[in-house]
Short mmCIF file of C-alpha atoms in Angstrom, two decimals:
data_model
loop_
_atom_site.label_atom_id
_atom_site.label_comp_id
_atom_site.label_asym_id
_atom_site.label_seq_id
_atom_site.Cartn_x
_atom_site.Cartn_y
_atom_site.Cartn_z
CA UNK A 1 29.17 -48.18 -78.21
CA UNK A 2 25.82 -46.74 -79.30
CA UNK A 3 26.72 -47.48 -82.92
CA UNK A 4 27.64 -51.06 -82.01
CA UNK A 5 24.34 -51.49 -80.21
CA UNK A 6 22.47 -50.15 -83.25
CA UNK A 7 24.34 -52.55 -85.52
CA UNK A 8 23.78 -55.52 -83.21
CA UNK A 9 20.07 -54.68 -83.13
CA UNK A 10 20.05 -55.03 -86.90
CA UNK A 11 21.56 -58.47 -86.60
CA UNK A 12 25.24 -57.60 -87.11
CA UNK A 13 27.07 -60.58 -85.55
CA UNK A 14 30.42 -58.84 -85.41
CA UNK A 15 28.94 -55.87 -83.56
CA UNK A 16 27.42 -58.23 -81.01
CA UNK A 17 30.75 -59.96 -80.50
CA UNK A 18 32.49 -56.65 -79.99
CA UNK A 19 30.00 -55.63 -77.30
CA UNK A 20 30.47 -59.01 -75.58
CA UNK A 21 34.26 -58.77 -75.82
CA UNK A 22 34.19 -55.33 -74.21
CA UNK A 23 32.17 -56.43 -71.16
CA UNK A 24 32.76 -60.18 -70.89
CA UNK A 25 35.41 -59.84 -68.20
CA UNK A 26 33.48 -57.13 -66.34
CA UNK A 27 30.42 -59.39 -65.99
CA UNK A 28 32.67 -62.23 -64.83
CA UNK A 29 34.47 -59.91 -62.37
CA UNK A 30 31.20 -58.68 -60.90
CA UNK A 31 30.00 -62.25 -60.29
CA UNK A 32 33.37 -63.34 -58.87
CA UNK A 33 33.45 -60.22 -56.68
CA UNK A 34 30.21 -61.47 -55.12
CA UNK A 35 32.18 -64.57 -54.04
CA UNK A 36 30.39 -66.80 -56.54
CA UNK A 37 32.19 -69.94 -57.67
CA UNK A 38 32.97 -70.66 -61.33
CA UNK A 39 29.73 -72.48 -61.98
CA UNK A 40 27.53 -69.72 -60.53
CA UNK A 41 29.58 -67.00 -62.18
CA UNK A 42 29.09 -68.80 -65.51
CA UNK A 43 25.35 -68.78 -64.86
CA UNK A 44 25.35 -65.07 -64.07
CA UNK A 45 27.27 -64.43 -67.30
CA UNK A 46 24.93 -66.50 -69.40
CA UNK A 47 21.80 -64.90 -67.96
CA UNK A 48 23.25 -61.40 -68.36
CA UNK A 49 24.11 -61.97 -72.03
CA UNK A 50 20.77 -63.55 -72.83
CA UNK A 51 19.04 -60.60 -71.16
CA UNK A 52 21.08 -58.09 -73.10
CA UNK A 53 20.33 -59.84 -76.36
CA UNK A 54 16.66 -59.85 -75.54
CA UNK A 55 16.70 -56.21 -74.45
CA UNK A 56 18.80 -54.80 -77.32
CA UNK A 57 15.79 -53.59 -79.29
CA UNK A 58 14.41 -51.96 -76.14
CA UNK A 59 17.49 -50.27 -74.65
CA UNK A 60 16.57 -46.64 -74.27
CA UNK A 61 20.11 -45.35 -73.89
CA UNK A 62 22.33 -47.53 -76.08
CA UNK A 63 25.42 -45.49 -75.15
CA UNK A 64 24.96 -46.70 -71.57
CA UNK A 65 24.98 -50.38 -72.50
CA UNK A 66 27.96 -50.98 -70.18
CA UNK A 67 26.10 -49.68 -67.15
CA UNK A 68 23.05 -51.72 -68.14
CA UNK A 69 25.16 -54.88 -68.38
CA UNK A 70 26.85 -54.13 -65.03
CA UNK A 71 23.51 -53.55 -63.30
CA UNK A 72 22.09 -56.79 -64.67
CA UNK A 73 25.18 -58.74 -63.61
CA UNK A 74 24.98 -57.27 -60.09
CA UNK A 75 21.29 -58.14 -59.71
CA UNK A 76 21.83 -61.68 -60.98
CA UNK A 77 24.81 -62.11 -58.66
CA UNK A 78 22.75 -60.98 -55.67
CA UNK A 79 19.88 -63.24 -56.66
CA UNK A 80 22.07 -66.30 -56.98
CA UNK A 81 23.85 -65.52 -53.67
CA UNK A 82 20.48 -65.43 -51.92
CA UNK A 83 19.40 -68.64 -53.59
CA UNK A 84 22.59 -70.37 -52.43
CA UNK A 85 22.07 -69.18 -48.84
CA UNK A 86 18.54 -70.50 -48.94
CA UNK A 87 19.60 -73.82 -50.38
CA UNK A 88 22.21 -74.19 -47.66
CA UNK A 89 19.69 -73.22 -44.98
CA UNK A 90 17.24 -75.82 -46.25
CA UNK A 91 19.92 -78.42 -46.87
CA UNK A 92 19.11 -78.65 -50.55
CA UNK A 93 21.78 -80.10 -52.78
CA UNK A 94 24.15 -77.58 -54.33
CA UNK A 95 23.79 -76.90 -58.05
CA UNK A 96 27.48 -76.83 -58.68
CA UNK A 97 30.08 -79.05 -57.18
CA UNK A 98 32.55 -76.68 -55.56
CA UNK A 99 35.80 -76.46 -57.40
CA UNK A 100 39.08 -75.55 -55.81
CA UNK A 101 40.45 -72.20 -56.92
CA UNK A 102 42.96 -72.67 -59.66
CA UNK A 103 46.49 -71.86 -58.64
CA UNK A 104 48.79 -72.81 -61.43
CA UNK A 105 51.29 -75.36 -60.28
CA UNK A 106 53.40 -74.65 -63.29
CA UNK A 107 54.23 -71.13 -62.12
CA UNK A 108 57.69 -70.52 -60.77
CA UNK A 109 57.68 -71.07 -57.04
CA UNK A 110 58.24 -67.48 -55.98
CA UNK A 111 55.58 -66.06 -58.27
CA UNK A 112 53.07 -68.73 -57.21
CA UNK A 113 53.85 -68.04 -53.55
CA UNK A 114 53.13 -64.39 -54.02
CA UNK A 115 49.96 -65.12 -56.01
CA UNK A 116 48.68 -67.12 -53.07
CA UNK A 117 49.60 -64.31 -50.71
CA UNK A 118 47.72 -61.74 -52.80
CA UNK A 119 44.62 -63.87 -53.25
CA UNK A 120 44.66 -64.69 -49.56
CA UNK A 121 44.93 -61.00 -48.58
CA UNK A 122 42.17 -60.20 -51.08
CA UNK A 123 40.03 -62.97 -49.57
CA UNK A 124 40.35 -61.35 -46.13
CA UNK A 125 38.77 -58.09 -47.35
CA UNK A 126 35.19 -57.18 -46.49
CA UNK A 127 32.57 -58.17 -49.10
CA UNK A 128 32.06 -54.54 -50.27
CA UNK A 129 35.82 -54.13 -50.82
CA UNK A 130 36.00 -57.44 -52.68
CA UNK A 131 33.13 -56.47 -54.96
CA UNK A 132 34.62 -53.04 -55.71
CA UNK A 133 38.21 -54.11 -56.29
CA UNK A 134 37.27 -57.19 -58.32
CA UNK A 135 35.09 -55.05 -60.63
CA UNK A 136 37.89 -52.50 -61.01
CA UNK A 137 40.27 -55.32 -61.94
CA UNK A 138 38.19 -56.15 -65.03
CA UNK A 139 39.95 -56.13 -68.36
CA UNK A 140 39.55 -53.69 -70.11
CA UNK A 141 39.16 -51.40 -67.07
CA UNK A 142 35.53 -50.28 -66.65
CA UNK A 143 34.49 -46.63 -66.54
CA UNK A 144 33.42 -45.23 -63.16
CA UNK A 145 29.83 -45.06 -64.47
CA UNK A 146 30.01 -48.80 -65.12
CA UNK A 147 31.59 -49.52 -61.74
CA UNK A 148 28.89 -47.41 -60.15
CA UNK A 149 26.26 -49.61 -61.83
CA UNK A 150 28.17 -52.76 -60.90
CA UNK A 151 28.22 -51.83 -57.22
CA UNK A 152 25.05 -49.77 -56.85
CA UNK A 153 27.33 -47.06 -55.45
CA UNK A 154 27.53 -43.33 -56.36
CA UNK A 155 30.37 -42.45 -58.74
CA UNK A 156 31.75 -39.93 -56.21
CA UNK A 157 32.46 -42.54 -53.55
CA UNK A 158 34.30 -44.99 -55.82
CA UNK A 159 37.68 -43.22 -55.62
CA UNK A 160 37.80 -42.81 -51.83
CA UNK A 161 36.45 -46.34 -51.23
CA UNK A 162 38.97 -47.78 -53.66
CA UNK A 163 41.80 -46.05 -51.77
CA UNK A 164 40.54 -47.33 -48.39
CA UNK A 165 40.14 -50.88 -49.70
CA UNK A 166 43.63 -50.88 -51.21
CA UNK A 167 45.10 -49.66 -47.91
CA UNK A 168 43.37 -52.53 -46.13
CA UNK A 169 44.68 -54.91 -48.72
CA UNK A 170 48.23 -53.66 -48.13
CA UNK A 171 47.78 -54.06 -44.38
CA UNK A 172 46.59 -57.66 -44.89
CA UNK A 173 49.54 -58.33 -47.18
CA UNK A 174 52.01 -57.07 -44.59
CA UNK A 175 50.30 -59.08 -41.86
CA UNK A 176 50.31 -62.24 -43.89
CA UNK A 177 53.90 -61.91 -44.97
CA UNK A 178 55.37 -60.83 -41.62
CA UNK A 179 55.25 -64.09 -39.62
CA UNK A 180 56.84 -66.08 -42.39
CA UNK A 181 59.75 -63.73 -42.81
CA UNK A 182 60.18 -61.43 -45.73
CA UNK A 183 63.10 -63.34 -47.10
CA UNK A 184 60.82 -66.16 -48.16
CA UNK A 185 58.78 -63.81 -50.28
CA UNK B 1 63.57 -52.06 -56.83
CA UNK B 2 67.19 -52.83 -56.16
CA UNK B 3 66.88 -51.26 -52.73
CA UNK B 4 69.29 -52.90 -50.26
CA UNK B 5 69.49 -56.00 -52.39
CA UNK B 6 66.33 -57.49 -50.96
CA UNK B 7 64.63 -58.11 -54.28
CA UNK B 8 64.59 -61.66 -55.46
CA UNK B 9 64.20 -63.07 -58.91
CA UNK B 10 62.03 -66.03 -59.75
CA UNK B 11 63.24 -68.64 -62.16
CA UNK B 12 61.14 -66.93 -64.81
CA UNK B 13 63.01 -63.71 -64.18
CA UNK B 14 60.09 -61.71 -62.72
CA UNK B 15 61.27 -59.21 -60.16
CA UNK B 16 59.71 -59.63 -56.75
CA UNK B 17 59.39 -56.33 -54.91
CA UNK B 18 59.18 -56.58 -51.11
CA UNK B 19 55.60 -56.11 -49.93
CA UNK B 20 56.34 -53.04 -47.83
CA UNK B 21 57.76 -51.26 -50.85
CA UNK B 22 54.66 -51.74 -52.97
CA UNK B 23 52.72 -48.51 -53.40
CA UNK B 24 48.95 -48.53 -53.37
CA UNK B 25 48.82 -48.31 -57.16
CA UNK B 26 51.48 -50.97 -57.61
CA UNK B 27 49.46 -53.22 -55.31
CA UNK B 28 46.39 -52.67 -57.44
CA UNK B 29 48.28 -53.30 -60.69
CA UNK B 30 49.70 -56.52 -59.26
CA UNK B 31 46.22 -57.64 -58.20
CA UNK B 32 44.66 -56.76 -61.57
CA UNK B 33 47.43 -58.66 -63.35
CA UNK B 34 46.79 -61.63 -61.06
CA UNK B 35 43.07 -61.59 -61.88
CA UNK B 36 43.77 -61.47 -65.61
CA UNK B 37 46.18 -64.37 -65.32
CA UNK B 38 44.41 -66.66 -62.86
CA UNK B 39 40.71 -65.76 -62.95
CA UNK B 40 39.61 -64.97 -66.51
CA UNK B 41 36.15 -65.99 -67.75
CA UNK B 42 36.42 -69.64 -68.88
CA UNK B 43 36.44 -70.14 -72.69
CA UNK B 44 33.01 -71.81 -72.64
CA UNK B 45 31.52 -68.70 -70.99
CA UNK B 46 33.01 -66.51 -73.70
CA UNK B 47 31.87 -68.87 -76.41
CA UNK B 48 28.31 -69.04 -75.07
CA UNK B 49 28.11 -65.25 -74.84
CA UNK B 50 29.50 -64.69 -78.33
CA UNK B 51 27.18 -67.21 -79.92
CA UNK B 52 24.06 -65.93 -78.17
CA UNK B 53 22.24 -64.18 -81.02
CA UNK B 54 22.92 -66.74 -83.66
CA UNK B 55 22.50 -69.96 -81.77
CA UNK B 56 19.75 -69.02 -79.39
CA UNK B 57 17.71 -67.75 -82.31
CA UNK B 58 18.46 -70.94 -84.18
CA UNK B 59 17.88 -73.30 -81.29
CA UNK B 60 14.68 -71.63 -80.21
CA UNK B 61 13.63 -70.59 -83.73
CA UNK B 62 12.79 -67.28 -82.19
CA UNK B 63 13.69 -63.66 -82.41
CA UNK B 64 12.91 -61.53 -79.39
CA UNK B 65 11.53 -58.71 -81.53
CA UNK B 66 8.67 -60.86 -82.87
CA UNK B 67 7.01 -61.65 -79.56
CA UNK B 68 5.48 -59.47 -76.95
CA UNK B 69 7.71 -59.47 -73.89
CA UNK B 70 5.98 -60.50 -70.68
CA UNK B 71 7.77 -58.64 -67.92
CA UNK B 72 8.48 -59.91 -64.45
CA UNK B 73 6.05 -58.25 -62.04
CA UNK B 74 6.46 -60.50 -59.00
CA UNK B 75 9.27 -62.66 -57.73
CA UNK B 76 9.07 -64.31 -54.31
CA UNK B 77 12.85 -64.00 -54.04
CA UNK B 78 12.48 -60.22 -54.11
CA UNK B 79 10.11 -60.60 -51.18
CA UNK B 80 12.78 -62.49 -49.32
CA UNK B 81 15.06 -59.57 -49.96
CA UNK B 82 12.54 -57.17 -48.43
CA UNK B 83 11.92 -59.37 -45.42
CA UNK B 84 15.39 -60.76 -45.03
CA UNK B 85 14.67 -62.12 -41.57
CA UNK B 86 11.54 -64.03 -42.48
CA UNK B 87 12.55 -67.57 -43.24
CA UNK B 88 10.59 -69.08 -46.06
CA UNK B 89 9.45 -72.59 -45.30
CA UNK B 90 8.84 -73.59 -48.87
CA UNK B 91 11.66 -74.53 -51.18
CA UNK B 92 9.94 -73.07 -54.20
CA UNK B 93 10.03 -69.74 -55.90
CA UNK B 94 7.04 -68.01 -57.45
CA UNK B 95 7.21 -65.61 -60.33
CA UNK B 96 4.56 -63.70 -62.24
CA UNK B 97 5.05 -62.39 -65.77
CA UNK B 98 2.62 -59.91 -67.24
CA UNK B 99 1.75 -59.23 -70.87
CA UNK B 100 -1.10 -57.12 -72.20
CA UNK B 101 -3.54 -60.02 -72.63
CA UNK B 102 -2.37 -62.64 -70.16
CA UNK B 103 -0.40 -63.48 -67.04
CA UNK B 104 1.98 -66.37 -66.57
CA UNK B 105 2.24 -67.65 -63.01
CA UNK B 106 5.33 -69.78 -62.57
CA UNK B 107 6.43 -71.90 -59.64
CA UNK B 108 9.97 -73.24 -59.58
CA UNK B 109 10.86 -76.07 -57.21
CA UNK B 110 14.43 -75.60 -56.14
CA UNK B 111 15.50 -79.24 -55.95
CA UNK B 112 17.82 -80.73 -58.47
CA UNK B 113 16.78 -81.06 -61.25
CA UNK B 114 14.40 -78.14 -61.21
CA UNK B 115 10.66 -78.58 -61.65
CA UNK B 116 8.53 -75.91 -63.17
CA UNK B 117 4.77 -75.50 -62.93
CA UNK B 118 3.05 -72.84 -64.96
CA UNK B 119 -0.46 -71.41 -65.06
CA UNK B 120 -1.75 -69.25 -67.88
CA UNK B 121 -4.21 -66.60 -66.61
CA UNK B 122 -6.95 -66.37 -67.76
CA UNK B 123 -6.95 -70.17 -68.13
CA UNK B 124 -6.81 -71.16 -71.78
CA UNK B 125 -5.27 -73.78 -74.02
CA UNK B 126 -1.84 -72.77 -75.23
CA UNK B 127 1.45 -74.18 -76.39
CA UNK B 128 4.15 -73.44 -73.86
CA UNK B 129 7.74 -73.60 -74.89
CA UNK B 130 10.44 -73.81 -72.22
CA UNK B 131 13.65 -72.41 -73.64
CA UNK B 132 17.04 -72.89 -72.10
CA UNK B 133 20.39 -71.85 -73.51
CA UNK B 134 20.80 -75.39 -74.81
CA UNK B 135 17.46 -75.84 -76.55
CA UNK B 136 13.75 -75.87 -75.99
CA UNK B 137 10.89 -78.22 -75.28
CA UNK B 138 7.27 -77.48 -76.08
CA UNK B 139 4.09 -78.87 -74.64
CA UNK B 140 0.39 -78.08 -74.81
CA UNK B 141 -1.27 -76.90 -71.60
CA UNK B 142 -4.30 -78.76 -70.34
CA UNK B 143 -7.76 -77.17 -70.65
CA UNK B 144 -7.15 -75.18 -67.46
CA UNK B 145 -4.01 -73.57 -68.82
CA UNK B 146 -1.64 -75.44 -66.54
CA UNK B 147 1.65 -76.90 -67.56
CA UNK B 148 4.27 -78.87 -65.71
CA UNK B 149 7.80 -79.75 -66.65
CA UNK B 150 10.32 -81.64 -64.55
CA UNK B 151 14.00 -82.35 -65.00
CA UNK B 152 15.18 -78.92 -66.08
CA UNK B 153 18.83 -78.16 -65.42
CA UNK B 154 19.57 -75.08 -63.29
CA UNK B 155 20.33 -72.09 -65.48
CA UNK B 156 18.63 -69.38 -67.52
CA UNK B 157 15.15 -70.08 -68.84
CA UNK B 158 12.58 -68.20 -70.87
CA UNK B 159 8.99 -69.28 -71.50
CA UNK B 160 7.11 -68.66 -74.70
CA UNK B 161 3.36 -68.99 -74.60
CA UNK B 162 1.33 -69.24 -77.82
CA UNK B 163 -2.40 -69.14 -77.05
CA UNK B 164 -4.40 -71.54 -79.21
CA UNK B 165 -7.53 -69.37 -79.05
CA UNK B 166 -8.17 -67.32 -82.13
CA UNK B 167 -6.43 -63.95 -82.09
CA UNK B 168 -4.03 -64.93 -79.31
CA UNK B 169 -0.56 -63.47 -79.88
CA UNK B 170 2.59 -65.26 -78.70
CA UNK B 171 4.19 -63.88 -75.56
CA UNK B 172 7.71 -64.53 -74.29
CA UNK B 173 8.97 -63.97 -70.77
CA UNK B 174 12.27 -62.30 -70.13
CA UNK B 175 15.08 -64.72 -69.26
CA UNK B 176 15.26 -65.70 -65.62
CA UNK B 177 17.52 -68.04 -63.70
CA UNK B 178 16.16 -71.18 -62.15
#
């Protein structure tokens, strides 16, 4: 990564694209984990990438570019969440028309049904669990140092928190599926 | 997976494991797969990120290394964070950027579209360029170093201030969201 950062600093377009490709989904996941809609998550992404580009020549630890990107995405996500709360409180018009979450209609019925069940159980988690699990779901999977930066959480507590959050998710899944009968799922 | 014949197959052939048989790790894998499939970054987000160095430099005719970076030293939104319970009555946000020779005081009005008022301190004539990811607009400040621009779309912005006084070096603010 440090070599890519060095190359991107010198104007190597391919190196820049490789850095972006590595962290594009992580930045998106961090924003989405903060319950931001598509439009706001796109804004967080854009700001984060512009910041990184601007800061490339000044990054003191180029090998930690992933953590830097994750920290920036977290701060931007928090900032935009606060701004949205304020706009709602002051009845200002929203910046982005809210878009319904995309559930593919083309998916086979059973798979789509279970997708809805999983997203619904995920949606019932506490905000800290959502932020952590969504960041961990990024593709490619982030390092714990990057997750730590994405959450503002010590590396040591990621594992235990992850386990607790997944247990809660399983409990929600069982709850949600029970009343409808397992056969339907 | 075949346990007691309760697994079902979708038309696509994917095996559906009963919820209670999913281990913690299997649950996570299923969720991660779901995120990859149904919530990836949209193509335009990827495209904008990939094209950042080339196009932003082209659009703004600017390379970050050439200008002094004015860093954010005050942001009224950070204040709100510190005093979460204090409700702000104004619908504007104030930011201060500091460079070695000058300050840029910025006020963003949070309506839609955004309005931006800027004051160069110490007051002096300058050309101020408002850069967004889509392009830039430039305007000369009045004699008091103030500058006003309306109808900006919400999104990332950076200001570049080129003092017209002799010896004044251009300064660019870091990107911030409006």
